[in-house]
Short mmCIF file of C-alpha atoms in Angstrom, two decimals:
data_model
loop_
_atom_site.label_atom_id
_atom_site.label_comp_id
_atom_site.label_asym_id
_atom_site.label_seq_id
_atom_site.Cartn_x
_atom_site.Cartn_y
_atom_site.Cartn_z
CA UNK A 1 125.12 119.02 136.89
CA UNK A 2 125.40 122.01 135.01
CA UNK A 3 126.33 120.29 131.78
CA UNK A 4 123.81 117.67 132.58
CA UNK A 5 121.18 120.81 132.88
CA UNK A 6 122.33 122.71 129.54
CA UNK A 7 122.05 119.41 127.51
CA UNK A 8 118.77 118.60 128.74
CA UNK A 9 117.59 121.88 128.24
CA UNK A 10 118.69 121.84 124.81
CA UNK A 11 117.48 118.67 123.54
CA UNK A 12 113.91 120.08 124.18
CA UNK A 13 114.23 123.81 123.15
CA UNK A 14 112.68 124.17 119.62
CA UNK A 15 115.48 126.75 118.65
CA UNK A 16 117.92 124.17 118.62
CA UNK A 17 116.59 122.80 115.67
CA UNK A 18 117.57 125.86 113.61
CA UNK A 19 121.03 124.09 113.57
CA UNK A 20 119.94 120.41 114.01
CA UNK A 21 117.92 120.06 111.18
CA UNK A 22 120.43 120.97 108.50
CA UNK A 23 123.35 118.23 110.04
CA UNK A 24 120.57 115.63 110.26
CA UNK A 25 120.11 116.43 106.45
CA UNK A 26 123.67 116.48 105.78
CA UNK A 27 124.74 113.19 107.57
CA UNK A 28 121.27 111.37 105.93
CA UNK A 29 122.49 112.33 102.73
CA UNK A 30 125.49 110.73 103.43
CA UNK A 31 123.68 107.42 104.33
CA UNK A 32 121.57 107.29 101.29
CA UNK A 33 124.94 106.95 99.43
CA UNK A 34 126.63 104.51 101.31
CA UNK A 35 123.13 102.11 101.51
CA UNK A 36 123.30 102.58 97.29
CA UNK A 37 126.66 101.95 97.18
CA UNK A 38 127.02 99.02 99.10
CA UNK A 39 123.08 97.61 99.65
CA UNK A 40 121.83 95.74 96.93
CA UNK A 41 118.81 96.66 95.30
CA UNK A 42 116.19 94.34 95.34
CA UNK A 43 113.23 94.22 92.74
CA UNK A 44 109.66 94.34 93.68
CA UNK A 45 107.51 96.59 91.68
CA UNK A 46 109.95 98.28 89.43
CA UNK A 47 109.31 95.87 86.16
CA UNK A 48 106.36 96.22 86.64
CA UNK A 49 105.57 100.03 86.82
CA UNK A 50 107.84 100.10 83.93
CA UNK A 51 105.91 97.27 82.02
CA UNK A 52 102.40 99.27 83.03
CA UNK A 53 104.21 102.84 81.29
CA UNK A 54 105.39 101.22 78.01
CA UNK A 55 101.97 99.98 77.39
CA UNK A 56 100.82 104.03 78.41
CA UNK A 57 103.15 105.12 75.61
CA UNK A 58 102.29 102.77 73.48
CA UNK A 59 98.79 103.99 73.58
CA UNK A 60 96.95 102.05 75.84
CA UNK A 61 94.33 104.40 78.29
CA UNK A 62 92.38 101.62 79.06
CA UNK A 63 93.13 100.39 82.77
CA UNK A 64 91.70 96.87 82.24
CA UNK A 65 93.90 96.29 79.73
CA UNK A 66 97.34 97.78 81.75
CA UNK A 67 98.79 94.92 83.47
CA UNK A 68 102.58 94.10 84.92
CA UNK A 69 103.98 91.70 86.10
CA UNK A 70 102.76 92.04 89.55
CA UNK A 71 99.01 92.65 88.28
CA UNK A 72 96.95 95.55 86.81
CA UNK A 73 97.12 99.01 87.31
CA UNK A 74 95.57 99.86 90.34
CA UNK A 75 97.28 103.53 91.02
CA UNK A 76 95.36 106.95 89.84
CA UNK A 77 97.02 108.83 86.85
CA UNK A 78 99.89 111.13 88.54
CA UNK A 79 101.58 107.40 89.27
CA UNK A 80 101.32 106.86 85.70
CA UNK A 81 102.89 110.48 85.14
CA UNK A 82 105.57 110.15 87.52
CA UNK A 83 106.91 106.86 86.25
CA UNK A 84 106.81 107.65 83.00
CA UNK A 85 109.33 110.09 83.85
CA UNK A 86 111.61 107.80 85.26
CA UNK A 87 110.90 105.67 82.40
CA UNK A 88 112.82 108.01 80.22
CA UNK A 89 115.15 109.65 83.09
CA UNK A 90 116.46 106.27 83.65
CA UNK A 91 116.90 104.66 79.72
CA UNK A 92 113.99 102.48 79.84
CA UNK A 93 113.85 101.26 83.35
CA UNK A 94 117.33 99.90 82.76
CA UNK A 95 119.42 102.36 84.97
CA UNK A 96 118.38 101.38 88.40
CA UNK A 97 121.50 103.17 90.17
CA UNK A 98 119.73 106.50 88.39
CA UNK A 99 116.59 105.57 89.66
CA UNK A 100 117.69 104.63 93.55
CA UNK A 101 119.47 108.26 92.98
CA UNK A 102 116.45 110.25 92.39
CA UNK A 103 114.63 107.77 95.10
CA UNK A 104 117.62 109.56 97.38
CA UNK A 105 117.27 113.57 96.37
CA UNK A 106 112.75 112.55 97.03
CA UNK A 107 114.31 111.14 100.60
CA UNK A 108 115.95 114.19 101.45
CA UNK A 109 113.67 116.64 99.95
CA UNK A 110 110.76 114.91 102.25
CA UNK A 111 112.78 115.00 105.22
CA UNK A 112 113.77 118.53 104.77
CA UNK A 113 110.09 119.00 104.23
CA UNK A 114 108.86 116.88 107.51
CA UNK A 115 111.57 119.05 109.69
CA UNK A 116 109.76 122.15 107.80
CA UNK A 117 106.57 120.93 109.61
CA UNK A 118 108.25 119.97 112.75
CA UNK A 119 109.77 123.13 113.22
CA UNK A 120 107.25 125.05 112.54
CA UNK A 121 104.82 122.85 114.74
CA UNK A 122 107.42 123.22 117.91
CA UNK A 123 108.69 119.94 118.22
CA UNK A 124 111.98 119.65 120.40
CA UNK A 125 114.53 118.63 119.19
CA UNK A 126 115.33 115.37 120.50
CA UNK A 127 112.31 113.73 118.63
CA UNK A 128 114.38 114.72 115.42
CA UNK A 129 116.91 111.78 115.13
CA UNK A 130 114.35 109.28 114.62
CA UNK A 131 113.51 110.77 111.67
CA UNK A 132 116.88 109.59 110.30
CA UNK A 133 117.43 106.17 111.80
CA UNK A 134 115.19 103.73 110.29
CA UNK A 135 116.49 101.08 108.55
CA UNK A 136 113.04 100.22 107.01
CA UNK A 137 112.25 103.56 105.84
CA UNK A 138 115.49 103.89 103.87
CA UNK A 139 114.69 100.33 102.65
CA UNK A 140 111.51 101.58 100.89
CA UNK A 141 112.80 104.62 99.39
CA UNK A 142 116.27 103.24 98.49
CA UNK A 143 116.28 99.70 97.81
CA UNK A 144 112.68 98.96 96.80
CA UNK A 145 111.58 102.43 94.53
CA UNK A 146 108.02 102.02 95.64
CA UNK A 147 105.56 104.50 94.68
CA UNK A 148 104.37 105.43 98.17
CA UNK A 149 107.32 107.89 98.65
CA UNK A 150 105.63 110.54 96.14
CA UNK A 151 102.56 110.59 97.33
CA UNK A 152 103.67 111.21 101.02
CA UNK A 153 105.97 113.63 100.08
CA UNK A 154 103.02 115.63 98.67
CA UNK A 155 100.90 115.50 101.99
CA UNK A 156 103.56 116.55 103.94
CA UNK A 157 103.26 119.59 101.29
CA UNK A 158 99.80 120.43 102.13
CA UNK A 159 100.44 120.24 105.36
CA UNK A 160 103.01 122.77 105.27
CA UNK A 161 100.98 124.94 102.83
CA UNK A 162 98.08 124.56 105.22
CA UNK A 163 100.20 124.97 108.17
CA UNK A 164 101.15 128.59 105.93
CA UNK A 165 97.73 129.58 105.66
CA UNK A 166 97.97 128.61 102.13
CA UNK A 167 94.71 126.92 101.72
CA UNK A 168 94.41 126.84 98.09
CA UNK A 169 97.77 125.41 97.28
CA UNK A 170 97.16 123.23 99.93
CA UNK A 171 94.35 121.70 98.51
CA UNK A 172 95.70 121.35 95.49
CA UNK A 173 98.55 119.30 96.42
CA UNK A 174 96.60 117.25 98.87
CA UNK A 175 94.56 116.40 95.76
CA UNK A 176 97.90 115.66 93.64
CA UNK A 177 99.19 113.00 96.07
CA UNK A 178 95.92 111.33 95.88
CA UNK A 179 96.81 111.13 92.71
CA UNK A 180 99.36 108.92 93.25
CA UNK A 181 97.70 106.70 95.59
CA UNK A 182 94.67 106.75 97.10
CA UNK A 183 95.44 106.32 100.72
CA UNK A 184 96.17 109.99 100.91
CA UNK A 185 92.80 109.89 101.78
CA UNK A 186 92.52 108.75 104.94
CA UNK A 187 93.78 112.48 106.26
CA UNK A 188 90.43 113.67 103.99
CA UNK A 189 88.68 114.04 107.63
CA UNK A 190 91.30 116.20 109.62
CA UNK A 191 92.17 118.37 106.59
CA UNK A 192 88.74 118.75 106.14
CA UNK A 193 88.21 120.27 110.12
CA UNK A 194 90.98 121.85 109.70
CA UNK A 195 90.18 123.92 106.58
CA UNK A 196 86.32 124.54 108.45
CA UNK A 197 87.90 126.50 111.18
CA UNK A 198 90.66 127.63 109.82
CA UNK A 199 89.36 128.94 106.24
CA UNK A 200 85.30 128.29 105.81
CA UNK A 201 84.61 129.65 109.28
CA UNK A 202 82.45 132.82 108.22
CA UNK A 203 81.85 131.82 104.44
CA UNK A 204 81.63 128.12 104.15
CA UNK A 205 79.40 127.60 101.23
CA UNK A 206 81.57 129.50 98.84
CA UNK A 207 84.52 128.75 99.97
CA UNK A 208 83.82 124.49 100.81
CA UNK A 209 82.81 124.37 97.03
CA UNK A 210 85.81 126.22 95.86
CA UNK A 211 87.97 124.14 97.60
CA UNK A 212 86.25 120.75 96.68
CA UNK A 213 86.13 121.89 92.94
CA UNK A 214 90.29 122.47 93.34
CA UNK A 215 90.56 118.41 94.64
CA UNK A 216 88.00 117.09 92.30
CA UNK A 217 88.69 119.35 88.79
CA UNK A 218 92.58 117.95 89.68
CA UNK A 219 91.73 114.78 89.69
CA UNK A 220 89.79 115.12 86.74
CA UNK A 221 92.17 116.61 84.64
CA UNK A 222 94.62 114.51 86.12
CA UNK A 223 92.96 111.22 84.88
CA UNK A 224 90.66 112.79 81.43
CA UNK A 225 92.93 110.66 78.69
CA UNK A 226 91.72 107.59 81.04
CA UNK A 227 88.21 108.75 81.78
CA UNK A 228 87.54 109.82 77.93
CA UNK A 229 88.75 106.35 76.98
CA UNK A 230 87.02 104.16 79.76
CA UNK A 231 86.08 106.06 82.66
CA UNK A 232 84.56 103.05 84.33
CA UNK A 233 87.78 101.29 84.21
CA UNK A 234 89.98 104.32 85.43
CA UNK A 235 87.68 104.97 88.57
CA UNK A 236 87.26 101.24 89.72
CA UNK A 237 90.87 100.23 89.16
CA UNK A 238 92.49 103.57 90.96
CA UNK A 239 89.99 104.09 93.16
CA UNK A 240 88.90 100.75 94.36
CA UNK A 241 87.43 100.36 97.63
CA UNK A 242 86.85 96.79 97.59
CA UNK A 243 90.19 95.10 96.83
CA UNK A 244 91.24 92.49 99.01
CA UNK A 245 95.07 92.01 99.94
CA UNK A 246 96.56 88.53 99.92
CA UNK A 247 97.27 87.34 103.73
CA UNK A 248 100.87 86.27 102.74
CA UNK A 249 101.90 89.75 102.19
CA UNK A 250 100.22 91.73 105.39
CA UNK A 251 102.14 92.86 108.55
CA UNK A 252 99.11 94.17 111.08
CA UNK A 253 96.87 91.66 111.80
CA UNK A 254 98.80 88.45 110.75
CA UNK A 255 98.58 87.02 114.02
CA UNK A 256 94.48 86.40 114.04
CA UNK A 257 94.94 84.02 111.42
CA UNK A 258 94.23 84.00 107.55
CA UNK A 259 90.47 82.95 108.02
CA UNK A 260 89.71 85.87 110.66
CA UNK A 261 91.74 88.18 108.14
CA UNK A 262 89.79 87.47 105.43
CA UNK A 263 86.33 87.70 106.75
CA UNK A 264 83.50 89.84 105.80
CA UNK A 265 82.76 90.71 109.75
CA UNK A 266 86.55 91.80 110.47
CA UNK A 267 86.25 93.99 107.45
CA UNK A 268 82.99 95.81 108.79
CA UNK A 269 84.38 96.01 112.51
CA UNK A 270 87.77 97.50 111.55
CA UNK A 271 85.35 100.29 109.34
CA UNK A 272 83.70 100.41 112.42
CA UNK A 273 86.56 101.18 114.55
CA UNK A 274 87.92 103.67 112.21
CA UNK A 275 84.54 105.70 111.86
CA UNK A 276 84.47 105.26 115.78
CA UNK A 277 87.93 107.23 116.83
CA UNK A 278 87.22 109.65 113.91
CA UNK A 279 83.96 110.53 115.48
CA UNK A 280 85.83 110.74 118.88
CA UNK A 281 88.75 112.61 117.76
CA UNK A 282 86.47 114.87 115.89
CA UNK A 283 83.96 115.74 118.63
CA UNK A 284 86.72 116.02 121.72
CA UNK A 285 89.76 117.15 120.32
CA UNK A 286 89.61 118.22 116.43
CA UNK A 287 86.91 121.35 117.12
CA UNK A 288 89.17 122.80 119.80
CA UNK A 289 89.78 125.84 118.40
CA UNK A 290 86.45 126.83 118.00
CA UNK A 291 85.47 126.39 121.53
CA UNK A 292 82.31 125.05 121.12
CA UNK A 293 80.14 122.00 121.02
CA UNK A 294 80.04 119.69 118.05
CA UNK A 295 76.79 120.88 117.88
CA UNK A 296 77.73 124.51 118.04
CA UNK A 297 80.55 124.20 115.14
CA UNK A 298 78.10 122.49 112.57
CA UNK A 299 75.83 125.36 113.42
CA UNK A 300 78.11 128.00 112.56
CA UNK A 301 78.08 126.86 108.46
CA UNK A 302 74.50 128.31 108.63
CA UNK A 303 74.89 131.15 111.16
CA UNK A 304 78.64 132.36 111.14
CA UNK A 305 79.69 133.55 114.57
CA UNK A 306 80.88 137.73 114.60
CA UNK A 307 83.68 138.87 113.05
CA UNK A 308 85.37 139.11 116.18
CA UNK A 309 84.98 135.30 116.42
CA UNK A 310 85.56 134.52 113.53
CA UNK A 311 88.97 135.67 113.79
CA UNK A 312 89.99 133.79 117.36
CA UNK A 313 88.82 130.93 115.75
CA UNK A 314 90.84 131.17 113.04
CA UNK A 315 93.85 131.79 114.92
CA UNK A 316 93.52 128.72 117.14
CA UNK A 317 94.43 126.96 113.89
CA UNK A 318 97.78 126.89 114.47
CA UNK A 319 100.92 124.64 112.62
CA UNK A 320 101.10 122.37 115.74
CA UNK A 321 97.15 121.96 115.51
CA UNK A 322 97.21 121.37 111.62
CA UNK A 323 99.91 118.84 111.63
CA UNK A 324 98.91 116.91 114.91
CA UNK A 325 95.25 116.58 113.61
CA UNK A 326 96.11 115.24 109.98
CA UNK A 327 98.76 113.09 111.41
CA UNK A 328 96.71 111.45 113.73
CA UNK A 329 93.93 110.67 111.10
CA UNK A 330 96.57 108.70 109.16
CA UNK A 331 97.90 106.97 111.94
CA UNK A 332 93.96 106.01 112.56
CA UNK A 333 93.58 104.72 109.30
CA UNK A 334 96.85 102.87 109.75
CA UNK A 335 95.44 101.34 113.17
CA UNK A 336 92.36 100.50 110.96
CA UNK A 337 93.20 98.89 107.97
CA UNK A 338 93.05 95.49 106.99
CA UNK A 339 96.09 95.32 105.29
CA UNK A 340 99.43 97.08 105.45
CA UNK A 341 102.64 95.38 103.48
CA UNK A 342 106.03 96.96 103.75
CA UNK A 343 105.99 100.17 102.12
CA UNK A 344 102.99 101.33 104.35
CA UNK A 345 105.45 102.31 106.93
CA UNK A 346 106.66 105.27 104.63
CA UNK A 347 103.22 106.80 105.70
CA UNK A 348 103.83 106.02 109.44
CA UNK A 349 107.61 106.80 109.81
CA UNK A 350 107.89 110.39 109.40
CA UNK A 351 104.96 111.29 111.39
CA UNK A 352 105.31 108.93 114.11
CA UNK A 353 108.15 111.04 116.16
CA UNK A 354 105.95 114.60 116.36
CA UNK A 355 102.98 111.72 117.18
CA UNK A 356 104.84 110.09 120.25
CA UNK A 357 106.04 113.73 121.30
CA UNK A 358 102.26 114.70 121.65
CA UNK A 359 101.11 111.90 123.24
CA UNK A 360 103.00 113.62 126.47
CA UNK A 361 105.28 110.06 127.19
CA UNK A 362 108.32 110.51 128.78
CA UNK A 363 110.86 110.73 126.22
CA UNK A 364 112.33 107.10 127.07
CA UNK A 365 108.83 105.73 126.05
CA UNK A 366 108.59 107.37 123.59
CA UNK A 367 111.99 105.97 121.58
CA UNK A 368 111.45 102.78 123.18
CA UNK A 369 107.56 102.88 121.38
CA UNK A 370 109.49 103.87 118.41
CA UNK A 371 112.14 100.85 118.28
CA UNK A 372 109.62 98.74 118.83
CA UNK A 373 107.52 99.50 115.98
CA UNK A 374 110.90 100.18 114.02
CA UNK A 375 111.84 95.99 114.82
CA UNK A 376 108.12 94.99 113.95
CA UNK A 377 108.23 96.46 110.51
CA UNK A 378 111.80 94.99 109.88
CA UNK A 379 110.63 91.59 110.62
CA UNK A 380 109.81 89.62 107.45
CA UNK A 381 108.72 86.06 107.13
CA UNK A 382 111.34 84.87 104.65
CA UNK A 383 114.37 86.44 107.16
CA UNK A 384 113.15 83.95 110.20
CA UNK A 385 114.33 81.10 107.83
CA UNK A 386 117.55 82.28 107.25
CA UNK A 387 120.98 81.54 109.11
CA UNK A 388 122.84 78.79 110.63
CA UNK A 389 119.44 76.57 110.65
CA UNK A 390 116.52 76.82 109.64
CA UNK A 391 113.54 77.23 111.75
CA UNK A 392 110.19 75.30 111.15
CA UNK A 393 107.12 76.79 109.90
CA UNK A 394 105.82 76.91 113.31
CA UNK A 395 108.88 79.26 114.45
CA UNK A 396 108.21 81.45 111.53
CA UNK A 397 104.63 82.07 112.24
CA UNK A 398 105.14 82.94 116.35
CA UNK A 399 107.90 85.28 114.99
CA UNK A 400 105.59 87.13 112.54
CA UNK A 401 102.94 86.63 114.61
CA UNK A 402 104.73 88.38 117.59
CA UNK A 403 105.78 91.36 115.01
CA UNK A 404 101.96 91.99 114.10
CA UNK A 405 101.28 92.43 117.58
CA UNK A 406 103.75 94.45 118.47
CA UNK A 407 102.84 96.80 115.01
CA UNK A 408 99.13 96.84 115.74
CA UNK A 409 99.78 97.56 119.98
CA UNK A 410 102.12 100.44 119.23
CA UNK A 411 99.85 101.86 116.86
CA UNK A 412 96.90 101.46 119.41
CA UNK A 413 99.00 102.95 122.26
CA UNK A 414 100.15 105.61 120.22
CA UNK A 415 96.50 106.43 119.18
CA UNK A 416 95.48 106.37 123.06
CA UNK A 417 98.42 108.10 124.30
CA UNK A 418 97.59 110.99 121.40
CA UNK A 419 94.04 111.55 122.71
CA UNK A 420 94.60 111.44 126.49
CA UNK A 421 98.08 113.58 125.89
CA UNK A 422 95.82 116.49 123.85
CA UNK A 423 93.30 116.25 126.36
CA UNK A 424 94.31 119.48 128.86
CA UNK A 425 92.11 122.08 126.68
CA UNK A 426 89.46 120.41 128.07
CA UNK A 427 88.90 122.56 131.00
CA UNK A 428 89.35 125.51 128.43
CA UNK A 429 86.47 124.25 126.38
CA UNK A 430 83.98 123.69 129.67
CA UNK A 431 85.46 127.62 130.97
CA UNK A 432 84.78 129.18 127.60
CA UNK A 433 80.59 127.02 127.54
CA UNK A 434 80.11 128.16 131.13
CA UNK A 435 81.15 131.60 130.43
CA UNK A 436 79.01 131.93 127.32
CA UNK A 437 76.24 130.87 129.34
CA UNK A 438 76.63 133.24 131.74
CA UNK A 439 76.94 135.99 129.20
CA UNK A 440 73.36 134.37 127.70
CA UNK A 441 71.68 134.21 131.41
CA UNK A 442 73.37 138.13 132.06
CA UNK A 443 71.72 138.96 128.98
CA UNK A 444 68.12 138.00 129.78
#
C-alpha cells in the first residue's frame, strides 16, 4: 500500500514534473524520427504553399491573383513569410524529408513550450503523457506540414509571456500568430480579460491603446507590401469572415447532414452559441480576480479602484488563471465553429489535457474523454472503405457520423465540465460583495 500511496502521490505532485517533462521531450523526439523514417508522407497543402511563394517571389502582392493548387491564398502575410523560408531551406519545396525535419524541431519546441505553461500553471503530472501520445497530432505536424503548427506555437508564446507578466511581448506575439492564421483569434476575448485585470486595471485608456496599437501596427507592417499593392484583396482573402467550408472535408457537425450544415440559420445559431458561453464564461468565471460584479469591473476603466486594489487584483492573475481562461476560449470557438478539418485538432490537442484536469473529473474520465476525442479525430471517411471488404456508403456515413458526435459531445462536456469544475470561487465572490456592503452600510 505504501508503494501504491507514493505513486499516487507522485503522479499528482507538480514537482514531479521538474524531471518528467524533460524524458517526455526526450522519448517524443525519438518518435518524431521513427514516424519520418518509416511513415510516409502524404501531400496535402505542401504544392500548394510552395506554388502560392514562387508567385510571392516572383513579384506577385496581389492576393486575388495568388492561387495553388488547392485554391487562393487565404492565410495573412507571416504564412507567406514562413514558407518562403522553407521554400529556400528545403531547395524549392523539393526536400520534403528537410521539411518534415524542421516540422519535428517546431513539434518539440511547442511541446517544451506547452509543459512551460503547464508547469508553471500547476498541472500534475499525470495529465502530461497525453501530451505525447496522439497519433493525430504527430500526423499534422509530421506527415502533413500544415501551417496551423506555427501559429499555435506562437499562442502558446503569449501565453507564457502573459503568464510572465510580460504583457507587451505578449501581445506582440499573440498578434504574430494571427498572422499566420486567423483563428488565433478566437482567444482575442480571454486575452483581452486577462490583460484588463492583470495590466489595464488602474490605467486602462493608455495602456488598452498601447497594447491594441502593438497587435494592429504588427499586422500592418506585417502585411504593407500586400496592403500598398491591393489592400482590399489582402484583408478579404486573409481575413475573411464569410468563407464557407466544403461539407466533404468537416469533422464536427457531419452527422446533421450537408443541408443543415450549410444553412444560413445553423451559421447564426452556432454565432449565437459562441457569443452565449463567452458572455457566461466572462460574467461568472473570467472576472474572478477582481471580485466584483460584471458591472463593477467595467466600472473600474472609468473609476480605478485604490492602489491597494489595484494590486490584489492584479495578483489574482495568476499562470493557472491566464492559461485556463485563453484555453477555454479556444476550446469555445472549437465547440462553435462550423467547420473543423483535420489539422484543427493541433489547436485542441495540446490544451485539452490542462482543460480536462480543470474540469475537476476523476482522472479515469478524464483519459477516457481524451481517447475518445483522440479516436474521433483519427477517423476519416476514406479509411472506413479500406480492408478486407469494403463497406457501403451507408457504413461509411454511420461511422463518420458516429465520430462527429463523439468530437462535438467531448468538446461540449469538456466545456461544461470546465465551468462547473472552476465554479468553487463562487462563494469567495458572494463573501468579498457582502463584505463590501457591509463596509458601505458601516460607513453611513
Amino acid at each position: 500500500m505504501d508503494l501504491v500511496s507514493r505513486g499516487l502521490e507522485i503522479l499528482s505532485d507538480p514537482h514531479t514534473t521538474r524531471w518528467l517533462s524533460p524524458l517526455l521531450v526526450l522519448a517524443d523526439a525519438g518518435l518524431c524520427g521513427l514516424i519520418i523514417w518509416k511513415v510516409p508522407y502524404t501531400e496535402i497543402d505542401w504544392q500548394a504553399y510552395m506554388t502560392q511563394v514562387e508567385q510571392y517571389i516572383s513579384g506577385e502582392r496581389d492576393y486575388y491573383n495568388i492561387k495553388g493548387g488547392t485554391g487562393p491564398l487565404v492565410y495573412p502575410a507571416a504564412h507567406v513569410y514562413i514558407y518562403k523560408a522553407l521554400y529556400a531551406l528545403t531547395d524549392h519545396g523539393v526536400d520534403i524529408v528537410r521539411a518534415q525535419l524542421t516540422f519535428a524541431l517546431l513539434y518539440l519546441c511547442t511541446l517544451a513550450l506547452v509543459i512551460s505553461c503547464y508547469r508553471r500553471a500547476g498541472a500534475p503530472p499525470y495529465v502530461f503523457p497525453l501530451l505525447v501520445l496522439s497519433k493525430r497530432l504527430h500526423s499534422i505536424y509530421l506527415l502533413r506540414l500544415f501551417n496551423d503548427p506555427f501559429a499555435v506555437a506562437g499562442l502558446f508564446a503569449a501565453i507564457y509571456a502573459y503568464q510572465r507578466r510580460r504583457w507587451a511581448l505578449g501581445s506582440l506575439l499573440f498578434s504574430l500568430a494571427v498572422g499566420v492564421k486567423m483563428s488565433v483569434l478566437l482567444a482575442l476575448p480571454a486575452v483581452a480579460v486577462v490583460l484588463y485585470q492583470g495590466h489595464f486595471v488602474g490605467k486602462f485608456f493608455s495602456r488598452a491603446i498601447t497594447h491594441a496599437g502593438i497587435m494592429l501596427g504588427a499586422q500592418v507592417l506585417l502585411g504593407l507590401p500586400f496592403l500598398r499593392h491591393n489592400a482590399r484583396a489582402y484583408l478579404s482573402r486573409a481575413f475573411e469572415l464569410t468563407r464557407i467550408f466544403l461539407f466533404k472535408w468537416t469533422v464536427n457537425w457531419r452527422f446533421l447532414g450537408e443541408e443543415v450544415f450549410l444553412s444560413p440559420a445553423f451559421s447564426i445559431a452556432l454565432l449565437v452559441l459562441h457569443l452565449s458561453l463567452i458572455a457566461l464564461f466572462l460574467t461568472t468565471r473570467w472576472i474572478r480576480p477582481s471580485k466584483r460584479s460584471f458591472q463593477e469591473v467595467v466600472h473600474m476603466a472609468f473609476k480605478p479602484p485604490a492602489a491597494e486594489i489595484q494590486r490584489a487584483i492584479r495578483s489574482q492573475v495568476t499562470p493557472q488563471f491566464v492559461l485556463t481562461t485563453i484555453l477555454t476560449a479556444n476550446i469555445i470557438g472549437m465547440l462553435c465553429a462550423r467547420s473543423l478539418h483535420y489539422q484543427f485538432y493541433s489547436w485542441l490537442a495540446w490544451g485539452t489535457p490542462f482543460l480536462l484536469w480543470r474540469t475537476g473529473f476523476h482522472p479515469v474520465i478524464q483519459y477516457a474523454l481524451w481517447a475518445a476525442q483522440e479516436w474521433a479525430w483519427n477517423v476519416y471517411p476514406s479509411k472506413l472503405l479500406r480492408g478486407p471488404c469494403l463497406l457501403d456508403h451507408a457504413d461509411n456515413l454511420r461511422g463518420t457520423n458516429t465520430s462527429s458526435q463523439v468530437l462535438v459531445g467531448v468538446l461540449a462536456v469538456t466545456v461544461a465540465g470546465i465551468w462547473t469544475g472552476t465554479r468553487t470561487a463562487d462563494a469567495d465572490l458572494q463573501q468579498s460583495r457582502v463584505t463590501r456592503q457591509a463596509q458601505r452600510t458601516h460607513v453611513e
